[in-house]
Coordinates of C-alpha atoms and ligand atoms in Angstrom, one line a residue:
M1 CA 80.2 83.9 68.0
K2 CA 77.8 86.4 69.3
A3 CA 78.8 88.4 72.2
L4 CA 77.0 90.6 74.6
V5 CA 79.5 93.5 76.2
T6 CA 77.6 95.2 78.8
G7 CA 79.0 98.6 79.3
G8 CA 80.5 98.3 75.7
A9 CA 80.4 102.0 75.5
G10 CA 82.9 102.7 78.0
F11 CA 86.6 102.8 77.8
I12 CA 87.6 99.4 78.1
G13 CA 84.3 97.9 76.7
S14 CA 84.6 99.9 73.4
H15 CA 88.1 98.6 72.8
L16 CA 86.6 94.8 73.6
V17 CA 83.9 95.6 71.1
E18 CA 86.4 96.6 68.4
A19 CA 88.6 93.5 68.8
L20 CA 85.6 91.1 68.9
L21 CA 84.3 93.0 65.6
A22 CA 87.9 92.7 64.1
R23 CA 87.6 88.9 64.5
G24 CA 84.2 88.4 62.9
D25 CA 82.0 88.2 66.0
E26 CA 78.5 89.7 66.2
V27 CA 78.2 92.0 69.1
L28 CA 75.5 93.5 70.9
V29 CA 76.3 96.3 73.5
L30 CA 74.1 97.0 76.4
D31 CA 74.8 100.3 78.0
N32 CA 73.2 103.0 80.0
L33 CA 75.4 105.7 79.1
A34 CA 75.8 106.7 82.6
T35 CA 79.6 107.0 81.9
G36 CA 80.0 105.5 78.6
R37 CA 79.8 107.3 75.3
R38 CA 78.2 106.6 72.0
V39 CA 81.2 108.1 70.2
N40 CA 83.4 105.5 71.8
L41 CA 81.7 103.0 69.4
P42 CA 82.9 104.6 66.2
S43 CA 80.7 102.4 63.8
A44 CA 77.7 102.2 66.0
G45 CA 74.6 102.1 63.9
K46 CA 76.7 101.6 60.8
H47 CA 78.7 98.4 61.6
P48 CA 76.6 95.2 60.2
R49 CA 77.6 93.1 63.2
L50 CA 77.2 95.6 65.9
R51 CA 74.0 96.3 67.7
F52 CA 73.5 99.0 70.5
V53 CA 70.9 98.8 73.1
L54 CA 70.5 101.7 75.5
G55 CA 69.7 100.3 78.7
D56 CA 70.5 99.2 82.3
V57 CA 71.8 95.8 83.1
R58 CA 69.7 96.1 86.2
H59 CA 66.6 95.6 84.3
A60 CA 66.1 91.8 84.5
Q61 CA 63.8 91.3 81.4
L62 CA 66.2 93.6 79.3
A63 CA 69.1 91.5 80.4
R64 CA 67.3 88.1 79.7
Q65 CA 66.5 89.3 76.4
A66 CA 70.0 90.4 75.5
I67 CA 71.4 87.2 77.1
S68 CA 69.2 84.7 75.3
S69 CA 70.7 86.1 71.9
V70 CA 74.2 85.4 72.6
D71 CA 76.8 82.7 73.5
V72 CA 79.3 84.7 75.4
I73 CA 78.6 87.6 77.9
Y74 CA 81.6 90.2 78.9
H75 CA 80.1 91.9 82.0
L76 CA 81.8 95.4 82.3
A77 CA 79.0 97.9 83.2
A78 CA 79.9 99.3 86.5
H79 CA 80.6 102.9 88.1
V80 CA 84.3 103.2 88.1
G81 CA 87.1 105.6 89.2
V82 CA 88.1 106.5 92.6
R83 CA 86.5 110.0 92.3
Q84 CA 83.4 108.9 91.3
I85 CA 83.3 106.2 94.0
V86 CA 84.1 108.4 96.8
G87 CA 81.6 111.2 95.4
H88 CA 78.8 108.8 94.8
A89 CA 79.2 105.9 97.1
L90 CA 75.8 104.4 97.7
E91 CA 74.7 104.9 94.2
S92 CA 78.1 103.2 92.8
L93 CA 78.0 100.4 95.3
L94 CA 74.2 99.6 94.6
N95 CA 74.7 99.9 90.9
N96 CA 77.7 97.4 90.8
V97 CA 76.4 94.7 93.0
Q98 CA 72.8 94.8 91.8
G99 CA 74.0 94.8 88.1
T100 CA 76.0 91.8 88.5
M101 CA 73.4 89.9 90.5
V102 CA 70.9 90.4 87.8
L103 CA 73.3 89.5 85.0
L104 CA 74.9 86.3 86.7
D105 CA 71.3 85.0 87.6
E106 CA 70.1 85.3 84.1
A107 CA 73.5 84.0 82.7
A108 CA 73.2 81.1 84.9
R109 CA 69.6 80.1 83.9
L110 CA 70.6 80.2 80.4
G111 CA 74.1 78.6 80.9
R112 CA 75.9 81.3 79.0
R113 CA 79.7 81.5 79.2
T114 CA 80.7 84.5 81.2
V115 CA 83.5 86.8 81.7
L116 CA 83.3 89.1 84.5
F117 CA 85.5 92.3 84.9
S118 CA 86.7 92.8 88.7
S119 CA 89.7 94.9 89.7
S120 CA 93.0 94.9 91.2
E121 CA 91.2 97.1 93.8
V122 CA 89.9 94.0 95.6
Y123 CA 93.5 93.4 96.9
G124 CA 93.4 96.5 98.8
Q125 CA 97.0 97.1 100.2
G126 CA 97.9 93.5 99.3
R127 CA 99.8 91.0 101.2
G128 CA 103.2 90.4 99.2
E129 CA 105.6 91.6 96.8
T130 CA 103.1 90.9 93.8
F131 CA 99.4 90.2 94.2
E132 CA 98.5 86.8 93.5
E133 CA 94.8 85.6 92.9
R134 CA 94.9 83.1 96.0
D135 CA 96.2 85.8 98.2
D136 CA 94.1 87.0 101.1
L137 CA 92.5 90.5 100.6
A138 CA 93.6 93.4 102.7
L139 CA 90.9 96.1 102.5
G140 CA 90.7 99.0 104.6
S141 CA 87.6 99.7 106.9
P142 CA 84.1 100.5 105.2
S143 CA 84.1 103.8 107.0
V144 CA 86.7 104.9 104.6
L145 CA 84.5 105.3 101.4
R146 CA 87.2 104.3 98.9
W147 CA 87.1 100.8 99.6
S148 CA 83.4 100.5 98.8
Y149 CA 84.3 99.8 95.1
A150 CA 86.6 96.9 96.2
A151 CA 83.9 95.8 98.7
G152 CA 81.4 95.6 95.8
K153 CA 83.7 94.0 93.5
V154 CA 84.5 91.3 96.1
V155 CA 80.9 90.4 96.3
D156 CA 80.6 90.5 92.6
E157 CA 83.7 87.8 92.6
S158 CA 82.0 85.7 95.3
L159 CA 78.6 85.7 93.7
A160 CA 80.4 84.4 90.4
M161 CA 82.2 81.8 92.5
A162 CA 79.0 80.8 94.0
Y163 CA 76.9 80.5 90.7
H164 CA 79.8 78.5 89.4
A165 CA 79.7 76.1 92.1
D166 CA 76.1 75.8 92.6
R167 CA 74.5 76.3 89.3
G168 CA 77.4 75.5 87.0
L169 CA 77.6 79.0 85.4
P170 CA 80.6 78.7 83.4
V171 CA 82.3 82.1 84.6
T172 CA 85.8 83.4 84.5
V173 CA 86.8 86.5 86.5
V174 CA 89.4 89.0 85.5
R175 CA 91.1 91.5 87.9
C176 CA 92.4 94.6 85.5
F177 CA 95.3 96.5 87.0
N178 CA 95.2 100.2 86.1
T179 CA 94.0 99.8 82.5
C180 CA 94.7 102.9 80.3
G181 CA 95.0 103.9 76.7
P182 CA 93.3 106.2 74.4
R183 CA 89.5 106.9 75.0
Q184 CA 89.9 106.8 78.9
T185 CA 88.5 110.1 80.4
D186 CA 89.9 111.8 83.2
R187 CA 86.4 112.6 84.8
Y188 CA 86.7 110.0 87.3
G189 CA 90.1 110.8 88.5
M190 CA 92.4 108.3 86.7
V191 CA 95.8 109.4 86.7
V192 CA 97.0 109.0 83.2
P193 CA 94.3 110.8 81.3
T194 CA 94.5 113.5 84.2
F195 CA 98.3 113.9 83.7
V196 CA 98.2 114.0 80.1
R197 CA 95.4 116.5 79.8
Q198 CA 97.1 118.8 82.3
A199 CA 100.2 118.6 80.5
L200 CA 98.5 119.3 77.2
L201 CA 97.1 122.4 78.8
G202 CA 100.1 123.8 80.5
A203 CA 98.3 123.3 84.0
P204 CA 100.2 121.7 86.9
L205 CA 100.3 118.1 87.1
T206 CA 98.7 117.4 90.4
V207 CA 100.6 114.5 92.2
H208 CA 98.8 113.1 95.3
G209 CA 100.7 112.9 98.5
D210 CA 104.6 112.3 98.1
G211 CA 104.2 110.6 94.7
H212 CA 106.1 107.7 95.7
Q213 CA 103.0 105.2 95.6
T214 CA 103.5 102.9 92.6
R215 CA 101.3 101.5 90.1
C216 CA 101.7 99.2 87.0
F217 CA 99.8 100.5 84.0
S218 CA 98.5 98.1 81.4
Y219 CA 97.5 98.9 77.8
V220 CA 94.1 98.3 77.0
G221 CA 94.7 96.4 73.9
D222 CA 96.6 94.0 76.1
V223 CA 93.9 93.5 78.4
V224 CA 91.3 92.9 75.8
R225 CA 93.7 90.3 74.1
G226 CA 94.4 88.6 77.8
V227 CA 90.8 88.5 78.4
M228 CA 89.8 87.1 74.7
M229 CA 92.4 84.3 75.4
L230 CA 90.7 83.4 78.9
E231 CA 87.4 83.2 77.3
K232 CA 88.5 80.6 74.8
A233 CA 90.2 78.5 77.4
P234 CA 87.9 75.8 79.0
S235 CA 90.6 75.5 81.8
A236 CA 89.9 79.2 82.9
V237 CA 86.2 78.4 83.7
G238 CA 85.5 78.8 87.4
E239 CA 89.0 80.6 87.9
I240 CA 90.2 84.3 88.7
F241 CA 92.9 85.9 86.9
N242 CA 95.1 89.0 87.0
V243 CA 95.4 90.9 83.6
G244 CA 97.7 93.7 83.2
N245 CA 101.4 94.6 83.2
H246 CA 104.4 94.2 85.8
E247 CA 106.1 97.5 84.9
E248 CA 106.2 99.5 88.1
V249 CA 106.3 103.1 88.1
S250 CA 105.9 105.8 91.1
I251 CA 103.3 108.4 90.4
L252 CA 105.8 111.3 90.5
D253 CA 108.2 109.6 87.9
L254 CA 104.9 109.1 85.9
A255 CA 104.3 112.8 86.0
R256 CA 107.8 113.5 85.0
K257 CA 107.5 111.1 81.9
V258 CA 104.0 112.7 80.9
V259 CA 105.7 116.2 81.0
R260 CA 108.9 114.8 79.0
L261 CA 106.8 113.1 76.4
T262 CA 104.5 116.1 76.0
A263 CA 107.4 118.6 76.0
S264 CA 105.0 120.3 78.3
R265 CA 106.2 123.5 80.7
S266 CA 103.6 122.4 83.4
P267 CA 105.0 122.1 86.9
I268 CA 104.7 119.2 88.9
I269 CA 103.0 120.0 92.1
H270 CA 101.8 117.8 95.4
V271 CA 98.3 118.0 96.6
S272 CA 97.5 116.3 99.8
Y273 CA 94.9 113.4 99.9
E274 CA 92.8 115.4 102.4
R275 CA 92.4 118.2 99.5
A276 CA 92.1 115.9 96.5
F277 CA 89.2 113.7 98.1
E278 CA 88.3 113.5 101.7
E279 CA 89.6 113.5 105.1
R280 CA 90.0 109.8 105.8
F281 CA 91.3 108.8 102.3
E282 CA 93.6 105.9 102.2
D283 CA 95.6 105.4 99.0
I284 CA 97.3 101.9 98.0
R285 CA 101.0 102.4 98.4
R286 CA 102.2 99.5 96.0
R287 CA 100.4 97.7 93.4
V288 CA 102.1 95.0 91.2
P289 CA 100.3 91.9 89.8
S290 CA 101.5 88.5 89.5
L291 CA 100.9 87.3 86.0
E292 CA 102.0 83.8 86.5
K293 CA 98.6 82.3 86.3
I294 CA 97.5 83.9 83.1
R295 CA 100.9 83.0 81.6
A296 CA 100.5 79.4 82.9
F297 CA 97.0 78.8 81.7
V298 CA 96.8 80.9 78.2
G299 CA 100.6 82.0 77.7
Y300 CA 99.6 85.8 78.1
E301 CA 102.4 88.3 77.9
P302 CA 101.7 92.2 77.9
R303 CA 103.2 93.8 74.9
V304 CA 103.1 97.5 75.2
G305 CA 105.3 99.3 77.9
L306 CA 104.5 102.4 79.5
D307 CA 106.3 105.0 77.3
E308 CA 104.2 103.6 74.3
I309 CA 101.0 103.7 76.3
L310 CA 101.9 107.4 77.2
R311 CA 102.5 108.2 73.5
L312 CA 99.4 106.6 72.2
T313 CA 97.3 108.4 74.9
I314 CA 99.1 111.8 74.2
A315 CA 98.5 111.2 70.4
S316 CA 94.7 110.6 71.2
L317 CA 94.3 113.6 73.2
R318 CA 96.2 116.0 70.8
L319 CA 93.6 115.0 68.0
P320 CA 91.8 118.1 67.2
G321 CA 88.4 116.3 67.6
D322 CA 89.3 115.7 71.3
A323 CA 89.8 119.0 72.3
G324 CA 86.1 119.6 72.4
T325 CA 86.1 116.2 74.4
M326 CA 88.4 117.6 77.0
T327 CA 86.7 120.9 77.5
E328 CA 83.5 118.9 77.7
T329 CA 85.0 116.7 80.4
V330 CA 86.3 119.7 82.4
T331 CA 82.8 121.2 82.0
T332 CA 80.9 118.1 83.3
H333 CA 83.3 117.5 86.2
S334 CA 83.2 121.2 87.6
L335 CA 79.4 121.2 87.2
K336 CA 79.2 117.9 89.5
Q337 CA 81.2 119.6 92.3
Ligands
LIG401 N1 96.8 110.4 91.4 C1 97.6 111.4 91.2 N2 96.9 112.7 90.8 C2 96.0 112.6 90.2 C3 95.1 111.5 90.1 C4 95.6 110.1 90.8 O1 98.7 111.7 92.1 O2 95.5 113.7 89.7 C5 97.5 109.1 92.0 C6 96.3 108.6 92.9 O3 96.2 109.1 94.3 C7 96.9 107.1 93.1 C8 97.6 107.0 91.5 O4 97.8 108.2 91.1 O5 98.0 106.9 93.9 C9 96.5 106.3 90.8 O6 95.2 106.7 90.7 P1 94.1 106.2 89.9 O7 92.8 106.9 90.1 O8 94.4 106.3 88.3 O9 94.2 104.7 89.9 P2 94.0 103.7 91.4 O10 94.1 104.4 92.5 O11 92.7 103.1 91.2 O12 95.1 102.9 91.3

C-alpha cells in the first residue's frame, strides 16, 4: 500500500507513519512544519519507503499530485491544542477548514480511501454519561473562542459525510480522545506533557480550576492501531468512530500521579481559567468515550493504561536529547506571548 499522511511530522502523524512503515507500506508525508517537526520522523530522508514533502495541504495542485500517487490518505494536518486555538483563532479555523476542503475535494475526484482525523472536542459538554457517535453535539457559543476548534472539526466531518453521500468518497472519520505519549509537545497547552515537564523541572504543576474536570487519556499507539483497523474495514466507510480509552481520571489526580511517578518535589497549584486562557473560557467538565461502535466494527480494545502512558512519556522527556527540546519548547512558547 502507498499512503499519504498529511501532518505526518506531527505527534500522532509521526506515530502513524512509523506504524505504516513497520507493516511495509510506502509513505508520503505532506507537512508544512507549522507545528510538526522533522525530528519526529527519525528516518526521514534515509528510509527507502518514506518520502517527505514540505508543503501546505491547502495548495490544491500539491495536494492533487500527492493524492494521485497513493492508495490511501490519512488527513491529520491541522492546528491543534486549546492554547493555540484561543491564541490564534482565525488562523486555526481557516487553516483547518480550508485544508480539509481541498483534501476531500481532490480525494473525491480521484476516489481515494480517506481517513479524516477529528476530535472528541466536537461533543462539547456532551449529552450523556459516555459520548456516542450518534449523539447530538453540545457546543458552547461561538463568542467563546475555545469552541472554534470544535466548530471547524464539525464542518470537516460534515464535508466528509457530504462527499461520501454525493460523490461516493470512501471516507471514515475518527474522533480522537486526548491522545498522548512520547513526542507530544507541551507548547499548545496539552496537559500530560505540561505536567510531566513541570514535574521534571521541579516547577509547580498548574491545575486549572478545581481540578475535578475529568478526561480519558489514550495512548498514541492504541489510537494508531485502531485507525489502521478502521481503514481496512469496508464496513467503516461513511461512518464516524470514537477512538481512545475509557479510563477516566480527574486532572487533580493526574497531577498527583505525575508527581508520584517522577518522584518530583513539585507542588501542585491551582490556576484560574481566566489566568490560564481568557476571561470567558469554558472547560469541559467530563469527557468519556463510548467505544462500543469501534469494538463492534473492528474489535478494537485499548491496551495501554494511564500509568503506562505516563511512564512512557516521562521516560521520553527524561532522555538527554530531549532536554534541548524542552528548552526550545519553553523559549518558543514565551516568545509567542
Ligand atoms: N489543564 C490543566 N493544566 C494545564 C493544562 C491543562 O489543568 O497546564 C487542564 C485543562 O484545563 C483541561 C484538561 O487539563 O481541563 C485537559 O486539557 P488539554 O488541553 O490537554 O485537553 P482538552 O482540554 O482538549 O481535553
